[in-house]
Short mmCIF file of C-alpha atoms in Angstrom, two decimals:
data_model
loop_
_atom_site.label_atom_id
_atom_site.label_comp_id
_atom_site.label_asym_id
_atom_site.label_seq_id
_atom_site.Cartn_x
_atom_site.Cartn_y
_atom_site.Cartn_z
CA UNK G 1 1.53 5.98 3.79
CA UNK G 2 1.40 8.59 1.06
CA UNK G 3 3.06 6.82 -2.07
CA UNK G 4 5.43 9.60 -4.13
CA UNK G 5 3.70 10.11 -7.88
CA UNK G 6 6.92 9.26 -9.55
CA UNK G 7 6.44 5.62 -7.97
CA UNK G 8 3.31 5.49 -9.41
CA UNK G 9 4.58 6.75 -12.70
CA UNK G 10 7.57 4.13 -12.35
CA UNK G 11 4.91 1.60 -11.62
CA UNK G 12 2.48 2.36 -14.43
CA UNK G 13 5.25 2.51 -17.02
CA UNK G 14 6.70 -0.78 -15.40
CA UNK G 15 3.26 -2.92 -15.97
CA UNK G 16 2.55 -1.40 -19.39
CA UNK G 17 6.21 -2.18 -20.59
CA UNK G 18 5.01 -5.84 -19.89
CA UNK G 19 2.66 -6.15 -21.52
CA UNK G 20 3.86 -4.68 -24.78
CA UNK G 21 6.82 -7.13 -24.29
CA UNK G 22 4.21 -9.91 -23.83
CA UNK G 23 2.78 -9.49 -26.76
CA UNK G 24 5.70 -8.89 -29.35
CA UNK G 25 7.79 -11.79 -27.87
CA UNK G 26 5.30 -14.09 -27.05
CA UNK G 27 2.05 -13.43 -28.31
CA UNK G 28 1.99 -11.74 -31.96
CA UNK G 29 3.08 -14.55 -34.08
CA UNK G 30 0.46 -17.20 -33.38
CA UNK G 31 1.71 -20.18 -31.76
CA UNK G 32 0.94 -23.11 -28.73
CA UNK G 33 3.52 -22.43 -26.01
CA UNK G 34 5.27 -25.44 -24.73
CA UNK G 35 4.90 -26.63 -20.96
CA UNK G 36 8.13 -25.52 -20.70
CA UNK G 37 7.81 -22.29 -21.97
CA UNK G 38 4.76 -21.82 -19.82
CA UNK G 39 6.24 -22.89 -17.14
CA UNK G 40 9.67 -20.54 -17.55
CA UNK G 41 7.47 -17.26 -17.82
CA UNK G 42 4.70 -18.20 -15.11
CA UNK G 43 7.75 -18.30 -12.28
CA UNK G 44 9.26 -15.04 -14.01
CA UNK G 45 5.99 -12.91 -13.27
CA UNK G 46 5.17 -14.21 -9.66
CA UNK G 47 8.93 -13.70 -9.22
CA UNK G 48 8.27 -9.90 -10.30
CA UNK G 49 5.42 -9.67 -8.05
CA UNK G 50 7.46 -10.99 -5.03
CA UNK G 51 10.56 -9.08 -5.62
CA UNK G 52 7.91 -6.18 -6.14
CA UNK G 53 6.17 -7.09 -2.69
CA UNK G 54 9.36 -7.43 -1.39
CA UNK G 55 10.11 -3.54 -2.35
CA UNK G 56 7.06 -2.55 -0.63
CA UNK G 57 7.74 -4.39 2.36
CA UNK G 58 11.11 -3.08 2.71
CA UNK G 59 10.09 0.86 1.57
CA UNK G 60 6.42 1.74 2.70
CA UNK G 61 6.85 -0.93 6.37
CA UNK G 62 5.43 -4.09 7.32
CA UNK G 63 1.41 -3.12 7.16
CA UNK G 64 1.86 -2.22 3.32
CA UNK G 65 4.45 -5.83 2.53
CA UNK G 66 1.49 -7.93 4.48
CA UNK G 67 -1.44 -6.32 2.47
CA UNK G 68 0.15 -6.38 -0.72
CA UNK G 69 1.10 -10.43 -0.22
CA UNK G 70 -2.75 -10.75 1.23
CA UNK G 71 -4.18 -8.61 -1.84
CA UNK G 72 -1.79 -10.43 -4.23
CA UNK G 73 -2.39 -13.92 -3.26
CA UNK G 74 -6.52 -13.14 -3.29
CA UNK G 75 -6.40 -11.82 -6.22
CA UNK G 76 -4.11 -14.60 -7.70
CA UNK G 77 -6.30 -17.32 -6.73
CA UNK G 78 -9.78 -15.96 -8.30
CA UNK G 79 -7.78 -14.93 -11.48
CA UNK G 80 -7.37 -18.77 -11.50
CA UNK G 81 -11.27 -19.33 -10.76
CA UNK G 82 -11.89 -17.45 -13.54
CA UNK G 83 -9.65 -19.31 -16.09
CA UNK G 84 -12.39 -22.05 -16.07
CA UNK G 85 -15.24 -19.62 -17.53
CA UNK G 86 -12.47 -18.44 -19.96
CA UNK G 87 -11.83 -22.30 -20.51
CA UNK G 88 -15.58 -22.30 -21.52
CA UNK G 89 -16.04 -19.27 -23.41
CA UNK G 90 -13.03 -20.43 -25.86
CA UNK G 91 -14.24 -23.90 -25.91
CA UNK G 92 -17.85 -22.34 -26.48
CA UNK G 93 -16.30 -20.64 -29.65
CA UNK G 94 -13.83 -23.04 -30.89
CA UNK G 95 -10.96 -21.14 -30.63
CA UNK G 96 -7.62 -22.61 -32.61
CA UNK G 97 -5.51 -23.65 -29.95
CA UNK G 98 -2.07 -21.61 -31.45
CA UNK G 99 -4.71 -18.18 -31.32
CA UNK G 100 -6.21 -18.62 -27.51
CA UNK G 101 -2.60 -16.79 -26.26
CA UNK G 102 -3.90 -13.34 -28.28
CA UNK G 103 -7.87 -13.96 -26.66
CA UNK G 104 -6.38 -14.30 -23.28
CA UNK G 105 -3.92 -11.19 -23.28
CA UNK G 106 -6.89 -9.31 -24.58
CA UNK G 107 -8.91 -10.53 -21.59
CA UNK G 108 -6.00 -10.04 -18.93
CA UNK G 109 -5.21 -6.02 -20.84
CA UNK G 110 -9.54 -5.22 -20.85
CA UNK G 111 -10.10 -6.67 -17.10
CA UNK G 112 -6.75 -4.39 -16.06
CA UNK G 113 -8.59 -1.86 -17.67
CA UNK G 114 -12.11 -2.24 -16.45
CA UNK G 115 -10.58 -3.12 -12.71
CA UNK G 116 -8.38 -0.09 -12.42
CA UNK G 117 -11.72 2.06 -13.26
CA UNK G 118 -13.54 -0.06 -10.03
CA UNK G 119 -10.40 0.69 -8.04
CA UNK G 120 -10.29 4.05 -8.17
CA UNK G 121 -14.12 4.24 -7.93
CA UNK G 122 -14.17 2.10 -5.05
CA UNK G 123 -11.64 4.21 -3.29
CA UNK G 124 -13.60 7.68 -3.83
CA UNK G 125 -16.87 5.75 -2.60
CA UNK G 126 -14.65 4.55 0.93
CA UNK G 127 -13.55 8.07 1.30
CA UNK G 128 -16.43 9.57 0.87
CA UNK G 129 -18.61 6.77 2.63
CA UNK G 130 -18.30 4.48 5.52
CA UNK G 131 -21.38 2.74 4.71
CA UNK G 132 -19.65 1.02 1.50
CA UNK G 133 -18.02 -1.26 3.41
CA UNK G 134 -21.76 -2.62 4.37
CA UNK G 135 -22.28 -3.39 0.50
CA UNK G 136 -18.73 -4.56 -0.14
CA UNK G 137 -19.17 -7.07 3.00
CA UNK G 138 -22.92 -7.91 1.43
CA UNK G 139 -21.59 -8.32 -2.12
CA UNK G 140 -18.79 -10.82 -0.94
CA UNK G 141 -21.38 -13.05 1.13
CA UNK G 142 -23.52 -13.32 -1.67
CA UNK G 143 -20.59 -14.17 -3.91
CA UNK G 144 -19.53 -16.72 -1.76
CA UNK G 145 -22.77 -18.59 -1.07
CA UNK G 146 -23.09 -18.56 -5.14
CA UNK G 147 -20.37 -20.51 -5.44
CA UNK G 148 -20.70 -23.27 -2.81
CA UNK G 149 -23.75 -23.81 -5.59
CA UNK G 150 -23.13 -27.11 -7.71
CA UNK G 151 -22.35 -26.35 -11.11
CA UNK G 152 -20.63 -23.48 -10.43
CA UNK G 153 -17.97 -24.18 -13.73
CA UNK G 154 -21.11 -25.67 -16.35
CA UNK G 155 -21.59 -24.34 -19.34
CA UNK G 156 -24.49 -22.93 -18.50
CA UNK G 157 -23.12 -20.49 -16.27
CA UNK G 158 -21.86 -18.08 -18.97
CA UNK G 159 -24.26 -19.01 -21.65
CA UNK G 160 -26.06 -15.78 -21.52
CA UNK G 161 -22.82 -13.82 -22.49
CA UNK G 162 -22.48 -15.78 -25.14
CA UNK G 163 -26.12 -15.97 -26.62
CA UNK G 164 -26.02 -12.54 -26.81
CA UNK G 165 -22.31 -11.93 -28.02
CA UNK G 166 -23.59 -14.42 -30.79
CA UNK G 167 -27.34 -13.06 -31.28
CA UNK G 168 -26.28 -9.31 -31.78
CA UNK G 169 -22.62 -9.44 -33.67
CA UNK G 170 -23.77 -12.19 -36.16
CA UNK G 171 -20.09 -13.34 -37.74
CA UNK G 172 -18.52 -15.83 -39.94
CA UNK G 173 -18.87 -19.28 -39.28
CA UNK G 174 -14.96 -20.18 -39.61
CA UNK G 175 -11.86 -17.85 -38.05
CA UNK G 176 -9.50 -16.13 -40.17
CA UNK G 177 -5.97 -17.08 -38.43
CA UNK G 178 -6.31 -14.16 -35.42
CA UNK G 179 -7.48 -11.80 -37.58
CA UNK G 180 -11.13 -10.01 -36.18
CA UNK G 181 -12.70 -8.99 -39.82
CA UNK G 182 -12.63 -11.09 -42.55
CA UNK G 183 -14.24 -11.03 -46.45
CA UNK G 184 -16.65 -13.30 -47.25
CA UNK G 185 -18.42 -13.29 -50.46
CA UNK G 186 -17.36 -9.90 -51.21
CA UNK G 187 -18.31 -8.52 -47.76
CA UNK G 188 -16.25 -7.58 -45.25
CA UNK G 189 -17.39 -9.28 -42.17
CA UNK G 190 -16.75 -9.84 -38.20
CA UNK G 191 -15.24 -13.52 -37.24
CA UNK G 192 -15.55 -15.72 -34.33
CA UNK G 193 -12.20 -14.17 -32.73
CA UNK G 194 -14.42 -10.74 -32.08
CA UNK G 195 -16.84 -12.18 -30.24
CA UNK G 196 -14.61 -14.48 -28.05
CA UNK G 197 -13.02 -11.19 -27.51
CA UNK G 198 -16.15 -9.38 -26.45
CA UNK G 199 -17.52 -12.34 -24.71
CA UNK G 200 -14.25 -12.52 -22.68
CA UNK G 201 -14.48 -8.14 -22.25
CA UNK G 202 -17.97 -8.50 -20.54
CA UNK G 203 -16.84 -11.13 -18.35
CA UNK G 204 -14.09 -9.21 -16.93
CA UNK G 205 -16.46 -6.67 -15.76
CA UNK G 206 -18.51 -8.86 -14.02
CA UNK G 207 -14.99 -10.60 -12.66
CA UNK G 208 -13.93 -7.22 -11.61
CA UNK G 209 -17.42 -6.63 -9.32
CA UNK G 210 -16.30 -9.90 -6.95
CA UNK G 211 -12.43 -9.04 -7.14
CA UNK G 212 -11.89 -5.55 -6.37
CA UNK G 213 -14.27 -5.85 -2.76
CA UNK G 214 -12.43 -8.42 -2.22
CA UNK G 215 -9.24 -6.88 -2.18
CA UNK G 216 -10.47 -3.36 -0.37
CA UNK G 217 -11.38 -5.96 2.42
CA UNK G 218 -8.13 -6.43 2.69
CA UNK G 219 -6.83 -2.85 2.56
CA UNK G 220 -7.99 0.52 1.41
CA UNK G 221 -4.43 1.56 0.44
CA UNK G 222 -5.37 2.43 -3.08
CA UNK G 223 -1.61 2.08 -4.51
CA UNK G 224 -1.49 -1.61 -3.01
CA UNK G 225 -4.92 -2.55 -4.38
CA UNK G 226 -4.11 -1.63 -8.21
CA UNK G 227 -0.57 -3.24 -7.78
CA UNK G 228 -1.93 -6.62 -6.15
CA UNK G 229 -4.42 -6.31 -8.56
CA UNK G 230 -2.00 -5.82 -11.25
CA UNK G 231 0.10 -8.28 -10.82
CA UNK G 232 -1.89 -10.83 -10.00
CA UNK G 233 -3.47 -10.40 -13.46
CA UNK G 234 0.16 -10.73 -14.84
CA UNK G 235 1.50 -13.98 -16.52
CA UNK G 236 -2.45 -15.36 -16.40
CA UNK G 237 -1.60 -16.12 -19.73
CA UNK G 238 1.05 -18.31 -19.25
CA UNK G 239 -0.59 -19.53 -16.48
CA UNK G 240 -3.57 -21.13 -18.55
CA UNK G 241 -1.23 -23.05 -20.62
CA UNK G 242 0.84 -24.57 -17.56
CA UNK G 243 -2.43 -25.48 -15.56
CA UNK G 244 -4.85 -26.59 -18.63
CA UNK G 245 -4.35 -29.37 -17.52
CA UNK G 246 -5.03 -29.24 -14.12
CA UNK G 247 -7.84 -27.17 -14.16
CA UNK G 248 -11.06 -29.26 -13.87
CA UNK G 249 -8.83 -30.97 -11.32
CA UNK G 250 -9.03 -28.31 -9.02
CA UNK G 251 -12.76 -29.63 -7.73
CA UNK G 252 -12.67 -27.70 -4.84
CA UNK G 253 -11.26 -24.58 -5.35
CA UNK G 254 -14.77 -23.11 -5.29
CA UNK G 255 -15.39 -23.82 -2.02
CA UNK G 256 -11.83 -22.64 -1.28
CA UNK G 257 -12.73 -19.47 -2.41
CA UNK G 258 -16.02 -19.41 -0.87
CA UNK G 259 -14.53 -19.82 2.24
CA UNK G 260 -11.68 -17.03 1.67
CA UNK G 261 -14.67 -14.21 0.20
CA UNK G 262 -17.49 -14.89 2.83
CA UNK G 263 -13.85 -14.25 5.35
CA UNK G 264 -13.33 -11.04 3.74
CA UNK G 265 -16.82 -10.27 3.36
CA UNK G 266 -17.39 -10.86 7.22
CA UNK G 267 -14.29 -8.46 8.10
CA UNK G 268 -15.45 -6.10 5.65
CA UNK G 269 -18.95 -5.59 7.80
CA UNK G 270 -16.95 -6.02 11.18
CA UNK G 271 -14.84 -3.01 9.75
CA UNK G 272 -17.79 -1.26 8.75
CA UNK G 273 -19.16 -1.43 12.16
CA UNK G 274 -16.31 -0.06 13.97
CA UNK G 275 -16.35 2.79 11.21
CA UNK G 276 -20.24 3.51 11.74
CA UNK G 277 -21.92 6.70 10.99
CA UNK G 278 -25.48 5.10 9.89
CA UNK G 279 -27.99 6.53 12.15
CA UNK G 280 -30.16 3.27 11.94
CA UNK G 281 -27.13 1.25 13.85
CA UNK G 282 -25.96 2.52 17.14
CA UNK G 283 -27.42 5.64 16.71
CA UNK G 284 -24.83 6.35 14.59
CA UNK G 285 -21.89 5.62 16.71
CA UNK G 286 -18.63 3.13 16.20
CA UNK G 287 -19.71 0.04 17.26
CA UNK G 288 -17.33 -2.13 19.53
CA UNK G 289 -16.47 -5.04 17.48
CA UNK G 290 -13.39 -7.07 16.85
CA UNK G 291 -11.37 -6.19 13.53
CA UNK G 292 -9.46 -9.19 12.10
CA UNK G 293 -5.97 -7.92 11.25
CA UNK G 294 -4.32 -8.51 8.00
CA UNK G 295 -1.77 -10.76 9.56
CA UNK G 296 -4.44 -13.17 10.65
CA UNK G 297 -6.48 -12.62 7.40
CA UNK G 298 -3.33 -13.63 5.16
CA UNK G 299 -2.80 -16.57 7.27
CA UNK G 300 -6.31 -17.92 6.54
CA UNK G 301 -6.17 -17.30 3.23
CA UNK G 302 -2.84 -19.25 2.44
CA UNK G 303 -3.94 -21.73 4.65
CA UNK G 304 -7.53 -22.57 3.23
CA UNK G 305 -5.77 -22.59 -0.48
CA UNK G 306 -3.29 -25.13 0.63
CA UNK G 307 -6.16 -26.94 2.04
CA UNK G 308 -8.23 -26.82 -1.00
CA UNK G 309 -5.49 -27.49 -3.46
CA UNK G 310 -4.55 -30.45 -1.74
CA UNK G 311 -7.89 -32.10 -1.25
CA UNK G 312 -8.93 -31.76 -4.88
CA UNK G 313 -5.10 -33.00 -6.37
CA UNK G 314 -5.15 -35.67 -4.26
CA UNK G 315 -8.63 -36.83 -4.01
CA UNK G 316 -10.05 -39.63 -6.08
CA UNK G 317 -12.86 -37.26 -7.56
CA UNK G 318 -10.02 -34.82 -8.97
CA UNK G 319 -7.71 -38.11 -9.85
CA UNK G 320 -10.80 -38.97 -12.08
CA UNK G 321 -11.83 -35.15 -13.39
CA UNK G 322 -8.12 -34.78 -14.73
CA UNK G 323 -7.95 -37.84 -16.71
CA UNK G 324 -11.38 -37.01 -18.38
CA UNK G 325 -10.51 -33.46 -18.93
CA UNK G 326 -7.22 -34.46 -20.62
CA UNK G 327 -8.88 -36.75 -22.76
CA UNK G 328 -11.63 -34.46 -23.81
CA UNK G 329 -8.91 -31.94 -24.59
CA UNK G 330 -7.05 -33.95 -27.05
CA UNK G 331 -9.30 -35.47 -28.71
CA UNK G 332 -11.57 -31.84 -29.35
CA UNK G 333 -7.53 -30.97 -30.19
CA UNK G 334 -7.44 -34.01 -32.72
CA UNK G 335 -10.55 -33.25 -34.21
CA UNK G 336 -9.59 -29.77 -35.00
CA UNK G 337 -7.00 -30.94 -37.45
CA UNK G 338 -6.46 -29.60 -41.14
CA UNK G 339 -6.71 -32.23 -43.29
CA UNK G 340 -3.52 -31.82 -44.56
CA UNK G 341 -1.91 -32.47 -40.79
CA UNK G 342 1.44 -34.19 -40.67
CA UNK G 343 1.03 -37.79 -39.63
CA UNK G 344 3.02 -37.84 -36.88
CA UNK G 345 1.85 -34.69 -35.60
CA UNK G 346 -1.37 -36.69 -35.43
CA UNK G 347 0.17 -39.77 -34.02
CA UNK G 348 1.94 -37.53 -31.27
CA UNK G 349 -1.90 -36.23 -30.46
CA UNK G 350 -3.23 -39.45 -30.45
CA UNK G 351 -1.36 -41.47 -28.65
CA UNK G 352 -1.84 -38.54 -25.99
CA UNK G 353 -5.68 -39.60 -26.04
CA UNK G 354 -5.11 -43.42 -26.12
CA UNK G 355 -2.54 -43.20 -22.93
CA UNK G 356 -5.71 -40.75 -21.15
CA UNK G 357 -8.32 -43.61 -22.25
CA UNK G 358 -6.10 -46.33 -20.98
CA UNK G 359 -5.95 -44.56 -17.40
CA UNK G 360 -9.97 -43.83 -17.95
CA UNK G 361 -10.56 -47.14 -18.12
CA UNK G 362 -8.58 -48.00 -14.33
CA UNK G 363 -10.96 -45.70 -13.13
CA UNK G 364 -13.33 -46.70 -10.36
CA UNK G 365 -16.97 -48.06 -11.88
CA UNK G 366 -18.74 -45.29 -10.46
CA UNK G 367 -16.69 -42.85 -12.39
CA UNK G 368 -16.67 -45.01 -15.39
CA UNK G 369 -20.60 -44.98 -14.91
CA UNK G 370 -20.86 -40.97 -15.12
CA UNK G 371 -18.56 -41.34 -18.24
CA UNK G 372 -20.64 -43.84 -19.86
CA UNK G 373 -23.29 -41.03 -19.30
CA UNK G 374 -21.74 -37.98 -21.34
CA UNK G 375 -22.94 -38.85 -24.35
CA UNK G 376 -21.11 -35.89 -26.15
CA UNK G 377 -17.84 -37.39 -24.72
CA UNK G 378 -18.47 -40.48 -26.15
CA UNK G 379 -19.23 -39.55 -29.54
CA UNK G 380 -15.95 -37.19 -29.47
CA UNK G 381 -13.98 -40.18 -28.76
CA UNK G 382 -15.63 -42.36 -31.00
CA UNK G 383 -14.93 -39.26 -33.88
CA UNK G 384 -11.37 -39.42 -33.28
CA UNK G 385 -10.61 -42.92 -33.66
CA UNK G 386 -12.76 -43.01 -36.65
CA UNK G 387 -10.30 -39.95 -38.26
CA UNK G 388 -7.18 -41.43 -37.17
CA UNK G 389 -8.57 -44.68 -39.22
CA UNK G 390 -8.98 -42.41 -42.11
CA UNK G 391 -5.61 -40.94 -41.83
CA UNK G 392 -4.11 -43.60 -41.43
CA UNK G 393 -5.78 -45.31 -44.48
CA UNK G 394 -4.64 -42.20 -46.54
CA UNK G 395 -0.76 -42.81 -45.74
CA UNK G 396 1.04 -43.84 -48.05
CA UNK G 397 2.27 -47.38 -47.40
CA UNK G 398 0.21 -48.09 -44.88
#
C-alpha cells in the first residue's frame, strides 16, 4: 500500500514535535527524573505508538497493523539491549547522574538520524536487489550467534569506542554541568560530556547495522520500517530511568534476542530464496521454500520475550544480579557527592546501599563467593562507608 506524502509529512512533523517537547519540558534544565515521572512518560510514548499502530491497522489493513506491532516490538526490545552498552559508556565516563537525560536524548535524536539514512538505503538496495536479503539473513545469524557469546554486556565490549573517543578528543578531566566546551587555564577546551556524546553517536551506527535488517525481515514496507523504528526509539529515555534498575537483571535477554534475530535472519534467506535471481542457486530461478508469515513471526517474537523476561526476573541468578547492581549503583551514586551535600540527602542514599547490602548478604554462598571476588566492588563499598563516617563526623552535633 502506497502511503499519501502528506501522511508522511504529518508523521515526520509528529516525531520531531516530540522530541523538541522532550527536551524543553523534560530534558533542558538538568535534573534526575523520579520513578514516577519515568514511569508516567514511558506508558505515554508506547501508548502513542499503539494508538499509532492502531491507526495503521485500521487505515492501510491488517498486513500493515501486524508488521508495524512485529517491527515495533523488535525494535523495542534491542533498543533495550542496547541501554546496557549505554549503561557502560556513561558509567565508563562518569557521567553526573542529573546530566545522563541530555546524553541519552542525544543518542536516541543521532541513532534516529543515522537509522533513517540505513532505512532508506536498505530499501533502494531491496528494490534494486533480491540478493540483499542473502546478506541481511547472513548479517542477522552472525549477530545472533555473537550474542549467545558470554560477556556479551562487559566492559570490554565497547572499550574500543571509547579508547579512541578518549585517545583522539583529549578533554578536561572534570564536566562542566552539561555544557560540551569549557575554559581551563585560559583555554577553551572539550569536556567529558563531548565524548560520551560521540562515544554514544558511533555506537548508534553500529546499533543501527543489527536493527534495521532486522526489521526489513519483517517487512519491506518502507513507511512501517521508519515508523516502528521511530517509535520504538521514542521514550528510551525515560525508559532507562524506570528500568536502571532492572537492567543487569535481565540475564537472559541476550539469548532472547538471539533467538528472535537468528528467526528473522532465517526468514530473511527463506524469503530470499523464493525471490531468487542468483544464477549460482537454481539456475537462477525462485526456489520453492516455505515463507514464515508475519502473523507467525510476531507470535514468536512476543512469545520468546515473555519467555526470556520471565526466566531472568524470576530466576535466582537475576534475583542475585539486581541486588548487586543496585548496590553498585548507589554507592558509585554516593561517592559522586559534592562535599557540600545535604546530610540527609546522603542519609536517603545510604540507607539505599545498606538495605541492598543487607539483601546481599541473604544471598546464596555461591553468589556471595563471586562477590567476594570483585575486588573493585569491594573497595567501592568499603569507600562509601568510610565517607559517610566522615560526614557524619563533620555534622554538627553529632
Amino acid at each position: 500500500m502506497e502511503v499519501p506524502l502528506f501522511v508522511w509529512i504529518a508523521t515526520v512533523v509528529g516525531i520531531v514535535g516530540l522530541l523538541v517537547f522532550d527536551f524543553f519540558f523534560h530534558v533542558r534544565k538538568a535534573h534526575t527524573p523520579s520513578l514516577r515521572e519515568s514511569a508516567v512518560w514511558s506508558s505515554i510514548y508506547v501508548g502513542i505508538a499503539l494508538l499509532f499502530g492502531v491507526g495503521v491497522l485500521v487505515a492501510g489493513g491488517p498486513t500493515m497493523g501486524t508488521e508495524y506491532f512485529a517491527g515495533y516490538i523488535t525494535e523495542k526490545a534491542l533498543s533495550v539491549d542496547n541501554l546496557f552498552v549505554f549503561l557502560i559508556i556513561m558509567s565508563s565516563f562518569r557521567v553526573p547522574r542529573a546530566d545522563q537525560q541530555k546524553v541519552l536524548l542525544f543518542g536516541i535524536v543521532f541513532s534516529l538520524i543515522a537509522r533513517t539514512g540505513f532505512i532508506f538505503l536498505g530499501a533502494a538496495l531491496i528494490n534494486s536487489f533480491a540478493w540483499v536479503f542473502y546478506i541481511f539473513g547472513l548479517i542477522l545469524l552472525i549477530t545472533a550467534g555473537n550474542l549467545l557469546k558470554p560477556g556479551g554486556h562487559d566492559d570490554d565490549s565497547e572499550s574500543l569506542v571509547i579508547r579512541l573517543a578518549k585517545r583522539f578528543l583529549p578533554a578536561s578531566e572534570h564536566y562542566d554541568g552539561d555544557k560540551l566546551f569549557t575554559v581551563e587555564n585560559g583555554k577553551r577546551v572539550l569536556t567529558p560530556m563531548l565524548l560520551v556524546m560521540v562515544a554514544i553517536g558511533a555506537t548508534d551506527i553500529l546499533f543501527a547495522l543489527d536493527s534495521i535488517p532486522a526489521i526489513f525481515g519483517l517487512t519491506q514496507n518502507t513507511f512501517i520500517v521508519f515508523t516502528a523504528t521511530a517509535f520504538s526509539l521514542m521514550g528510551l529515555r525515560q525508559l532507562f530511568f524506570l528500568i536502571d534498575g532492572l537492567l543487569d537483571r535481565l540475564i537472559y535477554l541476550s539469548y532472547g534476542l538471539a533467538v528472535i534475530l537468528g528467526f528473522i535472519g532465517v526468514k530473511l534467506i527463506l524469503h530470499a530464496l523464493h525471490e531468487n535471481n542468483l544464477p549460482f542457486i537454481n539456475d537462477g530461478e525462485h526456489v520453492k521454500v516455505v515463507e514464515i508469515s508475519t502473523g507467525l513471526s510476531l507470535t514468536v517474537i512476543l512469545g520468546v520475550l515473555i519467555v526470556t523476561v520471565l526466566a531472568s526476573v524470576l530466576s535466582p541468578k537475576g534475583k542475585a544480579k539486581n541486588a548487586i547492581s543496585g548496590a553498585k549503583r548507589h554507592a558509585a551514586e554516593y561517592l559522586d557527592l559534592n562535599y557540600e551535600t545535604d546530610i540527609t540527602e546522603r542519609e536517603k542514599i545510604f540507607a539505599k546501599l545498606c538495605a541492598e547490602e543487607a539483601d546481599l548478604r541473604t544471598l546464596p554462598e555461591k553468589y556471595k563467593r563471586l562477590i567476594r571476588n570483585e575486588t573493585e566492588f569491594m573497595e567501592m563499598i568499603r569507600k562509601a562507608h568510610a565517607e559517610h563516617d566522615q560526614a557524619l563526623e563533620r555534622e554538627p552535633g553529632r
